[in-house]
Structures are given as C-alpha cells and as structure tokens.
PDB file of C-alpha atoms and ligand atoms in Angstrom:
ATOM      1  CA  MET A   1       9.365 -14.476 -15.737  1.00  0.00           C
ATOM      2  CA  ALA A   2       8.788 -10.987 -15.421  1.00  0.00           C
ATOM      3  CA  HIS A   3       4.789 -11.104 -16.501  1.00  0.00           C
ATOM      4  CA  PRO A   4       2.888  -8.281 -15.279  1.00  0.00           C
ATOM      5  CA  ASP A   5       0.585 -10.619 -12.937  1.00  0.00           C
ATOM      6  CA  ASN A   6       3.481 -12.872 -11.404  1.00  0.00           C
ATOM      7  CA  LEU A   7       5.144 -13.100  -7.887  1.00  0.00           C
ATOM      8  CA  SER A   8       8.328 -14.808  -9.209  1.00  0.00           C
ATOM      9  CA  LEU A   9      11.428 -15.392  -6.911  1.00  0.00           C
ATOM     10  CA  ASP A  10      14.811 -16.551  -8.224  1.00  0.00           C
ATOM     11  CA  GLN A  11      17.104 -18.158  -5.689  1.00  0.00           C
ATOM     12  CA  VAL A  12      15.875 -15.939  -2.992  1.00  0.00           C
ATOM     13  CA  THR A  13      16.946 -16.281   0.639  1.00  0.00           C
ATOM     14  CA  LEU A  14      15.460 -14.145   3.177  1.00  0.00           C
ATOM     15  CA  CYS A  15      15.965 -13.859   7.033  1.00  0.00           C
ATOM     16  CA  ALA A  16      14.685 -11.946   9.866  1.00  0.00           C
ATOM     17  CA  GLY A  17      17.054 -11.791  12.605  1.00  0.00           C
ATOM     18  CA  ALA A  18      18.849 -15.121  13.348  1.00  0.00           C
ATOM     19  CA  LYS A  19      15.976 -16.961  11.452  1.00  0.00           C
ATOM     20  CA  THR A  20      15.651 -17.941   8.163  1.00  0.00           C
ATOM     21  CA  ILE A  21      12.401 -17.428   6.310  1.00  0.00           C
ATOM     22  CA  LEU A  22      13.167 -18.386   2.734  1.00  0.00           C
ATOM     23  CA  ASP A  23      15.891 -20.634   1.847  1.00  0.00           C
ATOM     24  CA  ASN A  24      17.115 -20.332  -1.327  1.00  0.00           C
ATOM     25  CA  VAL A  25      13.724 -20.465  -2.974  1.00  0.00           C
ATOM     26  CA  THR A  26      12.801 -20.175  -6.855  1.00  0.00           C
ATOM     27  CA  LEU A  27       9.138 -20.164  -7.448  1.00  0.00           C
ATOM     28  CA  THR A  28       6.881 -18.201  -9.861  1.00  0.00           C
ATOM     29  CA  VAL A  29       2.872 -17.968  -8.821  1.00  0.00           C
ATOM     30  CA  PRO A  30       0.091 -15.922 -10.748  1.00  0.00           C
ATOM     31  CA  MET A  31      -0.985 -13.261  -8.336  1.00  0.00           C
ATOM     32  CA  THR A  32      -4.618 -12.776  -9.963  1.00  0.00           C
ATOM     33  CA  GLY A  33      -7.538 -12.752  -7.752  1.00  0.00           C
ATOM     34  CA  VAL A  34      -7.122 -13.415  -4.124  1.00  0.00           C
ATOM     35  CA  THR A  35      -4.065 -15.508  -2.815  1.00  0.00           C
ATOM     36  CA  LEU A  36      -3.532 -16.882   0.787  1.00  0.00           C
ATOM     37  CA  LEU A  37      -0.297 -16.640   2.362  1.00  0.00           C
ATOM     38  CA  ALA A  38      -0.525 -19.317   4.890  1.00  0.00           C
ATOM     39  CA  GLY A  39       2.087 -20.590   7.764  1.00  0.00           C
ATOM     40  CA  ARG A  40       2.223 -21.069  11.390  1.00  0.00           C
ATOM     41  CA  ASN A  41       3.117 -18.136  13.803  1.00  0.00           C
ATOM     42  CA  GLY A  42       6.707 -17.026  13.436  1.00  0.00           C
ATOM     43  CA  SER A  43       6.991 -18.709   9.726  1.00  0.00           C
ATOM     44  CA  GLY A  44       7.641 -15.289   8.635  1.00  0.00           C
ATOM     45  CA  LYS A  45       4.446 -14.464   6.657  1.00  0.00           C
ATOM     46  CA  SER A  46       4.847 -10.504   7.608  1.00  0.00           C
ATOM     47  CA  THR A  47       8.374 -10.687   6.818  1.00  0.00           C
ATOM     48  CA  PHE A  48       7.818 -12.223   3.423  1.00  0.00           C
ATOM     49  CA  LEU A  49       5.181  -9.201   2.872  1.00  0.00           C
ATOM     50  CA  LYS A  50       7.682  -6.399   3.853  1.00  0.00           C
ATOM     51  CA  ALA A  51      10.130  -7.960   1.437  1.00  0.00           C
ATOM     52  CA  CYS A  52       7.594  -7.632  -1.337  1.00  0.00           C
ATOM     53  CA  LEU A  53       7.465  -4.063  -0.613  1.00  0.00           C
ATOM     54  CA  GLY A  54      10.807  -3.348  -0.271  1.00  0.00           C
ATOM     55  CA  LEU A  55      11.052  -2.710   3.525  1.00  0.00           C
ATOM     56  CA  VAL A  56      13.051  -5.604   4.257  1.00  0.00           C
ATOM     57  CA  ARG A  57      15.919  -6.531   2.110  1.00  0.00           C
ATOM     58  CA  LEU A  58      16.827 -10.128   0.718  1.00  0.00           C
ATOM     59  CA  GLN A  59      20.086 -11.806   1.645  1.00  0.00           C
ATOM     60  CA  SER A  60      20.070 -12.969  -1.661  1.00  0.00           C
ATOM     61  CA  GLY A  61      18.533 -13.450  -4.767  1.00  0.00           C
ATOM     62  CA  VAL A  62      15.798 -11.616  -6.764  1.00  0.00           C
ATOM     63  CA  LEU A  63      12.198 -11.048  -6.136  1.00  0.00           C
ATOM     64  CA  LEU A  64       9.826  -9.644  -8.918  1.00  0.00           C
ATOM     65  CA  LEU A  65       6.121  -8.739  -8.247  1.00  0.00           C
ATOM     66  CA  LYS A  66       3.709  -7.709 -11.289  1.00  0.00           C
ATOM     67  CA  GLY A  67       7.336  -7.707 -13.196  1.00  0.00           C
ATOM     68  CA  GLN A  68       9.236  -5.406 -11.222  1.00  0.00           C
ATOM     69  CA  PRO A  69      11.290  -5.221  -7.981  1.00  0.00           C
ATOM     70  CA  PRO A  70       9.877  -4.201  -4.761  1.00  0.00           C
ATOM     71  CA  GLU A  71      10.955  -0.619  -4.698  1.00  0.00           C
ATOM     72  CA  LEU A  72       9.087  -0.126  -8.160  1.00  0.00           C
ATOM     73  CA  ALA A  73       6.324  -2.301  -7.525  1.00  0.00           C
ATOM     74  CA  CYS A  74       5.537  -0.749  -4.172  1.00  0.00           C
ATOM     75  CA  ARG A  75       3.932   2.077  -6.075  1.00  0.00           C
ATOM     76  CA  GLN A  76       1.138   0.324  -7.121  1.00  0.00           C
ATOM     77  CA  ILE A  77       0.416  -1.564  -3.964  1.00  0.00           C
ATOM     78  CA  GLY A  78      -1.780  -0.654  -1.062  1.00  0.00           C
ATOM     79  CA  TYR A  79      -0.505  -2.119   2.341  1.00  0.00           C
ATOM     80  CA  MET A  80      -1.921  -2.946   5.508  1.00  0.00           C
ATOM     81  CA  PRO A  81       0.571  -4.036   8.301  1.00  0.00           C
ATOM     82  CA  GLN A  82      -0.125  -6.431  10.996  1.00  0.00           C
ATOM     83  CA  GLY A  83       0.002  -4.182  13.790  1.00  0.00           C
ATOM     84  CA  LEU A  84      -0.111  -0.042  14.399  1.00  0.00           C
ATOM     85  CA  SER A  85       2.443   1.877  16.153  1.00  0.00           C
ATOM     86  CA  ASP A  86       1.676   3.449  19.156  1.00  0.00           C
ATOM     87  CA  THR A  87       2.112   6.959  17.771  1.00  0.00           C
ATOM     88  CA  ALA A  88      -0.750   6.324  15.172  1.00  0.00           C
ATOM     89  CA  LEU A  89      -2.953   5.819  18.316  1.00  0.00           C
ATOM     90  CA  MET A  90      -3.984   9.227  18.398  1.00  0.00           C
ATOM     91  CA  ILE A  91      -4.612  10.432  15.301  1.00  0.00           C
ATOM     92  CA  PRO A  92      -8.199  10.526  13.704  1.00  0.00           C
ATOM     93  CA  ALA A  93      -9.199   7.718  11.568  1.00  0.00           C
ATOM     94  CA  ILE A  94     -10.207  10.037   8.438  1.00  0.00           C
ATOM     95  CA  SER A  95      -6.479  11.542   9.026  1.00  0.00           C
ATOM     96  CA  HIS A  96      -4.901   8.099   9.155  1.00  0.00           C
ATOM     97  CA  VAL A  97      -6.337   7.556   5.395  1.00  0.00           C
ATOM     98  CA  MET A  98      -5.844  10.998   4.205  1.00  0.00           C
ATOM     99  CA  ALA A  99      -2.061  10.747   5.290  1.00  0.00           C
ATOM    100  CA  ALA A 100      -1.493   8.077   2.799  1.00  0.00           C
ATOM    101  CA  MET A 101      -3.002  10.098  -0.137  1.00  0.00           C
ATOM    102  CA  LYS A 102      -0.445  10.832  -2.554  1.00  0.00           C
ATOM    103  CA  GLY A 103      -2.125  12.555  -5.368  1.00  0.00           C
ATOM    104  CA  ALA A 104       0.697  10.946  -7.454  1.00  0.00           C
ATOM    105  CA  ARG A 105      -1.613  10.643 -10.601  1.00  0.00           C
ATOM    106  CA  TRP A 106      -1.720  14.327 -11.049  1.00  0.00           C
ATOM    107  CA  GLY A 107       1.712  14.935  -9.794  1.00  0.00           C
ATOM    108  CA  ILE A 108       0.433  17.591  -7.180  1.00  0.00           C
ATOM    109  CA  PRO A 109      -1.426  16.590  -4.062  1.00  0.00           C
ATOM    110  CA  LEU A 110      -5.347  16.695  -4.286  1.00  0.00           C
ATOM    111  CA  PRO A 111      -6.844  19.690  -2.423  1.00  0.00           C
ATOM    112  CA  SER A 112      -7.852  19.157   1.152  1.00  0.00           C
ATOM    113  CA  ARG A 113     -11.607  19.050   0.409  1.00  0.00           C
ATOM    114  CA  ALA A 114     -10.863  16.684  -2.129  1.00  0.00           C
ATOM    115  CA  ARG A 115      -8.976  14.567  -0.240  1.00  0.00           C
ATOM    116  CA  ARG A 116     -11.525  14.497   2.589  1.00  0.00           C
ATOM    117  CA  GLU A 117     -14.220  13.635   0.275  1.00  0.00           C
ATOM    118  CA  ASP A 118     -11.806  10.593  -1.274  1.00  0.00           C
ATOM    119  CA  ALA A 119     -11.157   9.133   2.420  1.00  0.00           C
ATOM    120  CA  GLU A 120     -14.895   9.275   3.266  1.00  0.00           C
ATOM    121  CA  ARG A 121     -15.244   7.330   0.270  1.00  0.00           C
ATOM    122  CA  LEU A 122     -13.124   4.544   1.026  1.00  0.00           C
ATOM    123  CA  LEU A 123     -14.130   4.764   4.689  1.00  0.00           C
ATOM    124  CA  ALA A 124     -17.644   4.076   3.516  1.00  0.00           C
ATOM    125  CA  LEU A 125     -16.569   1.273   1.548  1.00  0.00           C
ATOM    126  CA  THR A 126     -15.069  -0.398   4.082  1.00  0.00           C
ATOM    127  CA  GLY A 127     -17.884   0.319   6.614  1.00  0.00           C
ATOM    128  CA  ALA A 128     -15.953   2.705   8.698  1.00  0.00           C
ATOM    129  CA  LEU A 129     -17.315   5.758   7.936  1.00  0.00           C
ATOM    130  CA  SER A 130     -19.425   6.400  11.120  1.00  0.00           C
ATOM    131  CA  PHE A 131     -16.095   6.441  13.245  1.00  0.00           C
ATOM    132  CA  ALA A 132     -14.034   8.601  10.986  1.00  0.00           C
ATOM    133  CA  ARG A 133     -13.625  11.240  13.213  1.00  0.00           C
ATOM    134  CA  ARG A 134     -12.675   9.151  16.355  1.00  0.00           C
ATOM    135  CA  PRO A 135      -8.726   8.571  17.016  1.00  0.00           C
ATOM    136  CA  LEU A 136      -7.617   5.202  16.271  1.00  0.00           C
ATOM    137  CA  GLY A 137      -6.791   4.473  19.933  1.00  0.00           C
ATOM    138  CA  LEU A 138     -10.579   4.832  20.596  1.00  0.00           C
ATOM    139  CA  LEU A 139     -11.637   2.121  18.156  1.00  0.00           C
ATOM    140  CA  SER A 140     -11.838  -1.471  18.761  1.00  0.00           C
ATOM    141  CA  GLY A 141      -9.540  -3.963  16.921  1.00  0.00           C
ATOM    142  CA  GLY A 142     -12.228  -4.788  14.127  1.00  0.00           C
ATOM    143  CA  GLU A 143     -13.305  -1.220  13.625  1.00  0.00           C
ATOM    144  CA  ARG A 144      -9.570  -0.395  13.562  1.00  0.00           C
ATOM    145  CA  GLN A 145      -9.179  -3.048  10.584  1.00  0.00           C
ATOM    146  CA  ARG A 146     -11.790  -1.240   8.623  1.00  0.00           C
ATOM    147  CA  VAL A 147      -9.915   1.908   8.886  1.00  0.00           C
ATOM    148  CA  CYS A 148      -6.714   0.278   7.736  1.00  0.00           C
ATOM    149  CA  LEU A 149      -7.891  -1.606   4.869  1.00  0.00           C
ATOM    150  CA  ALA A 150      -9.330   1.902   3.669  1.00  0.00           C
ATOM    151  CA  GLN A 151      -5.663   3.521   4.263  1.00  0.00           C
ATOM    152  CA  ALA A 152      -4.482   0.692   2.000  1.00  0.00           C
ATOM    153  CA  LEU A 153      -6.923   1.524  -0.820  1.00  0.00           C
ATOM    154  CA  THR A 154      -5.810   5.166  -1.316  1.00  0.00           C
ATOM    155  CA  ASP A 155      -4.333   5.907  -4.327  1.00  0.00           C
ATOM    156  CA  ASN A 156      -6.282   3.312  -6.572  1.00  0.00           C
ATOM    157  CA  PRO A 157      -3.525   0.288  -5.946  1.00  0.00           C
ATOM    158  CA  LYS A 158      -3.326  -2.318  -8.652  1.00  0.00           C
ATOM    159  CA  MET A 159      -2.539  -5.064  -5.755  1.00  0.00           C
ATOM    160  CA  LEU A 160      -3.058  -5.463  -2.117  1.00  0.00           C
ATOM    161  CA  LEU A 161      -0.946  -6.842   0.674  1.00  0.00           C
ATOM    162  CA  LEU A 162      -3.122  -7.556   3.721  1.00  0.00           C
ATOM    163  CA  ASP A 163      -1.271  -8.817   6.775  1.00  0.00           C
ATOM    164  CA  GLU A 164      -3.931 -10.570   8.862  1.00  0.00           C
ATOM    165  CA  PRO A 165      -6.936  -8.421   7.800  1.00  0.00           C
ATOM    166  CA  LEU A 166      -9.366 -11.154   9.480  1.00  0.00           C
ATOM    167  CA  ALA A 167      -7.709 -10.867  12.916  1.00  0.00           C
ATOM    168  CA  ALA A 168      -9.988  -9.245  15.670  1.00  0.00           C
ATOM    169  CA  LEU A 169     -13.372  -9.348  13.537  1.00  0.00           C
ATOM    170  CA  ASP A 170     -16.243 -11.204  14.560  1.00  0.00           C
ATOM    171  CA  HIS A 171     -17.646 -13.770  12.270  1.00  0.00           C
ATOM    172  CA  GLU A 172     -20.336 -11.367  10.615  1.00  0.00           C
ATOM    173  CA  ALA A 173     -17.359  -8.503  10.150  1.00  0.00           C
ATOM    174  CA  GLN A 174     -15.028 -11.675   8.814  1.00  0.00           C
ATOM    175  CA  HIS A 175     -17.752 -12.046   5.989  1.00  0.00           C
ATOM    176  CA  GLN A 176     -18.200  -8.553   4.884  1.00  0.00           C
ATOM    177  CA  ILE A 177     -14.704  -8.118   4.836  1.00  0.00           C
ATOM    178  CA  VAL A 178     -14.153 -11.053   2.709  1.00  0.00           C
ATOM    179  CA  SER A 179     -17.261 -10.144   0.513  1.00  0.00           C
ATOM    180  CA  LEU A 180     -15.352  -6.726   0.069  1.00  0.00           C
ATOM    181  CA  LEU A 181     -12.197  -8.182  -0.925  1.00  0.00           C
ATOM    182  CA  ASP A 182     -13.806 -10.337  -3.723  1.00  0.00           C
ATOM    183  CA  THR A 183     -15.881  -7.039  -5.006  1.00  0.00           C
ATOM    184  CA  LEU A 184     -12.404  -5.386  -5.536  1.00  0.00           C
ATOM    185  CA  THR A 185     -10.929  -8.418  -7.100  1.00  0.00           C
ATOM    186  CA  ARG A 186     -13.861  -8.944  -9.565  1.00  0.00           C
ATOM    187  CA  ASP A 187     -15.078  -5.389 -10.363  1.00  0.00           C
ATOM    188  CA  LEU A 188     -11.879  -3.408  -9.877  1.00  0.00           C
ATOM    189  CA  GLY A 189      -9.431  -5.988 -10.896  1.00  0.00           C
ATOM    190  CA  ILE A 190      -7.430  -5.772  -7.751  1.00  0.00           C
ATOM    191  CA  SER A 191      -5.126  -8.602  -7.072  1.00  0.00           C
ATOM    192  CA  ILE A 192      -4.939  -9.591  -3.187  1.00  0.00           C
ATOM    193  CA  LEU A 193      -2.126 -11.288  -1.442  1.00  0.00           C
ATOM    194  CA  LEU A 194      -3.060 -11.810   2.277  1.00  0.00           C
ATOM    195  CA  THR A 195      -2.284 -13.716   5.409  1.00  0.00           C
ATOM    196  CA  SER A 196      -4.808 -15.372   7.508  1.00  0.00           C
ATOM    197  CA  HIS A 197      -5.324 -18.176   9.969  1.00  0.00           C
ATOM    198  CA  GLU A 198      -9.301 -17.648   9.278  1.00  0.00           C
ATOM    199  CA  THR A 199      -9.192 -20.041   6.332  1.00  0.00           C
ATOM    200  CA  GLU A 200     -12.724 -21.035   6.797  1.00  0.00           C
ATOM    201  CA  ALA A 201     -14.017 -17.119   6.770  1.00  0.00           C
ATOM    202  CA  LEU A 202     -12.439 -16.972   3.223  1.00  0.00           C
ATOM    203  CA  GLY A 203     -14.371 -19.655   2.127  1.00  0.00           C
ATOM    204  CA  GLY A 204     -13.995 -20.680  -1.951  1.00  0.00           C
ATOM    205  CA  LYS A 205     -12.980 -16.996  -2.277  1.00  0.00           C
ATOM    206  CA  MET A 206      -9.264 -18.087  -2.417  1.00  0.00           C
ATOM    207  CA  SER A 207      -7.669 -18.481  -6.096  1.00  0.00           C
ATOM    208  CA  ARG A 208      -4.584 -20.128  -4.577  1.00  0.00           C
ATOM    209  CA  ILE A 209      -2.751 -21.028  -1.186  1.00  0.00           C
ATOM    210  CA  LEU A 210       0.923 -20.057  -0.907  1.00  0.00           C
ATOM    211  CA  LYS A 211       2.107 -22.050   2.249  1.00  0.00           C
ATOM    212  CA  LEU A 212       5.507 -20.973   4.097  1.00  0.00           C
ATOM    213  CA  LYS A 213       7.147 -23.368   5.955  1.00  0.00           C
ATOM    214  CA  ASN A 214      10.658 -24.116   7.418  1.00  0.00           C
ATOM    215  CA  GLY A 215      12.198 -21.624   4.716  1.00  0.00           C
ATOM    216  CA  SER A 216      10.226 -22.981   1.652  1.00  0.00           C
ATOM    217  CA  LEU A 217       7.244 -21.663  -0.209  1.00  0.00           C
ATOM    218  CA  HIS A 218       5.123 -23.849  -1.780  1.00  0.00           C
ATOM    219  CA  VAL A 219       1.460 -23.440  -3.863  1.00  0.00           C
TER     220      VAL A 219
HETATM  221  N1  LIG B 301      13.255  -7.420  13.054  1.00  0.00           N
HETATM  222  C1  LIG B 301      13.543  -8.677  13.557  1.00  0.00           C
HETATM  223  N2  LIG B 301      14.530  -9.220  13.965  1.00  0.00           N
HETATM  224  C2  LIG B 301      14.789 -10.402  14.921  1.00  0.00           C
HETATM  225  N3  LIG B 301      13.823 -11.429  14.357  1.00  0.00           N
HETATM  226  C3  LIG B 301      12.950 -11.013  13.605  1.00  0.00           C
HETATM  227  C4  LIG B 301      12.402  -9.685  13.338  1.00  0.00           C
HETATM  228  N4  LIG B 301      11.321  -9.588  12.764  1.00  0.00           N
HETATM  229  C5  LIG B 301      10.768 -10.753  13.059  1.00  0.00           C
HETATM  230  N5  LIG B 301      11.689 -11.638  13.262  1.00  0.00           N
HETATM  231  C6  LIG B 301      11.391 -13.248  13.897  1.00  0.00           C
HETATM  232  O1  LIG B 301      11.005 -13.677  12.552  1.00  0.00           O
HETATM  233  C7  LIG B 301      10.105 -15.021  12.613  1.00  0.00           C
HETATM  234  C8  LIG B 301       8.744 -14.112  11.519  1.00  0.00           C
HETATM  235  O2  LIG B 301       8.149 -13.248  11.833  1.00  0.00           O
HETATM  236  P1  LIG B 301       7.132 -12.728  11.168  1.00  0.00           P
HETATM  237  O3  LIG B 301       6.361 -11.677  12.088  1.00  0.00           O
HETATM  238  O4  LIG B 301       7.407 -12.554   9.808  1.00  0.00           O
HETATM  239  O5  LIG B 301       6.205 -14.197  11.473  1.00  0.00           O
HETATM  240  P2  LIG B 301       4.723 -14.317  10.808  1.00  0.00           P
HETATM  241  O6  LIG B 301       4.575 -15.710  10.243  1.00  0.00           O
HETATM  242  O7  LIG B 301       4.165 -13.124  10.519  1.00  0.00           O
HETATM  243  O8  LIG B 301       3.916 -14.775  12.617  1.00  0.00           O
HETATM  244  P3  LIG B 301       2.447 -14.552  12.881  1.00  0.00           P
HETATM  245  O9  LIG B 301       1.328 -15.561  12.402  1.00  0.00           O
HETATM  246  O10 LIG B 301       2.575 -14.632  14.232  1.00  0.00           O
HETATM  247  O11 LIG B 301       1.893 -13.149  12.387  1.00  0.00           O
HETATM  248  C9  LIG B 301       9.483 -14.785  13.994  1.00  0.00           C
HETATM  249  O12 LIG B 301      10.430 -15.746  14.780  1.00  0.00           O
HETATM  250  C10 LIG B 301      10.256 -13.467  14.611  1.00  0.00           C
HETATM  251  O13 LIG B 301      10.140 -13.640  16.061  1.00  0.00           O
HETATM  252 MG1  LIG B 302       2.796 -11.735  10.953  1.00  0.00          MG
END
C-alpha cells in the first residue's frame, strides 16, 4: 500500500554480488517512530538501506518508502553510512556537514554564512560543535559518528536511515545518541530506520524490529 508512512515491498529480490539479501519478499510495515533493522553480520542490512535510497538496484520487484520509489523518497531522507571513504578524512567536520546542504527549500543555495550557522546548529545538536574545525581523520570513531549524524540532519529530513549509529560509542555516548534520536522522532516527527547490534542501549525506544535473515524480512 502506498501509504505516506509505510515501507512496502512487493516481490522484492535484492542481491549483493552473489549473495541474495532479499528473496522475493512482500511486506508492508509502518515507518513511524524508531524501527530497528536487525540481522547478523553480512545478512545485508547495509545493502538493504542502500536499496531504500536508490543506491543499489533491486533485481526485481517494487520497493516504496513513504509512498515513493527510492529515487524520489531519498530527497526527504537523511543517510548516515556505516563507513567513511578515505577522501573524507582530510575534510574538517563542519565542511562535511555544509557539503551536504542543498538549500533545496528555496531553490538557491543558502549564503555561506547561513550555511555555516546551520551546520553549527546541527553539530551542537549532536554534541559535535567543539571539534567542528578538526579534520574527520583526527577525530575518534565516536566523535565522527556525531559529525555524520549532523550531516544526515541537513535539509530537514522527514526520515533518517542510520547505519550503525551506535557503533564505536561508549555507553554514555550511546545513551546520549539514543535520547537524541528519541527527541527527533517525538519533537520533530522524524521517522528513523536504523541498524544496530546494541539492542540494550536502544532500550524501549524502538517502535518495531525488522529482522533480516537468510533472504527474508520479518517484523
Ligand atoms: N558490492 C558488493 N559486491 C559483492 N558482495 C557484496 C557487496 N556488498 C556487500 N556484499 C556482501 O553482501 C553481504 C551483505 O553485506 P552488508 O554489508 O549489507 O551486510 P550487513 O548486514 O550490513 O553486515 P554488518 O552487520 O557487518 O554491517 C555480505 O556477505 C557482503 O560481503
Ligand atoms: Mg552493515
């Protein structure tokens, strides 16, 4: 069903190389609140998130996110990938956030001062403002996560796809990020689909769990 809050798959087959991630899966799930995409290492969680963004093509079937195909849905989605490319490591944190801004709401890019202020606001929100001027390569794993989360929040996304946002964080930092995600869903109405092996840290904040296993996907 093409409902604005749903993720819907109709006979979807998705592969990564020789591996079948989804094998003819048909499923409709609400995407309100926080949805955990769970599965073992190599089950295909990252590949599935990329398919939702249109970064990886389906072998067959139809996938709709928030009622739209991935190529259109991605315009209202903020994405935090699992890893950073080496080229990003030399770029200062604040430039990483500013580079993702499109100024799409106004049709023209925001002036650079406004972009900088907006980037600083997002870095403050994720607790990363104090290292905004440092290159990503000189930040710890947890500090980088916060910068990447700020980048995912540029341009007022309606939904966030976060690939392992709690990895590399200590317990206190995990709780801070979980509480921030909770605030984003409650106060701003942003829905979140995330992968994580840290179910304990997520506590009761999840609305549902999607389990990816051996080519099938279940709620
Ligand atoms: N471009 C690719 N070409 C070939 N195989 C790939 C490609 N991308 C991923 N794979 C394989 O597909 C499988 C799923 O990978 P994916 O990264 O989606 O798993 P994951 O569930 O995110 O794992 P993790 O929990 O370790 O992050 C793995 O076996 C991986 O080696
Ligand atoms: Mg992964």
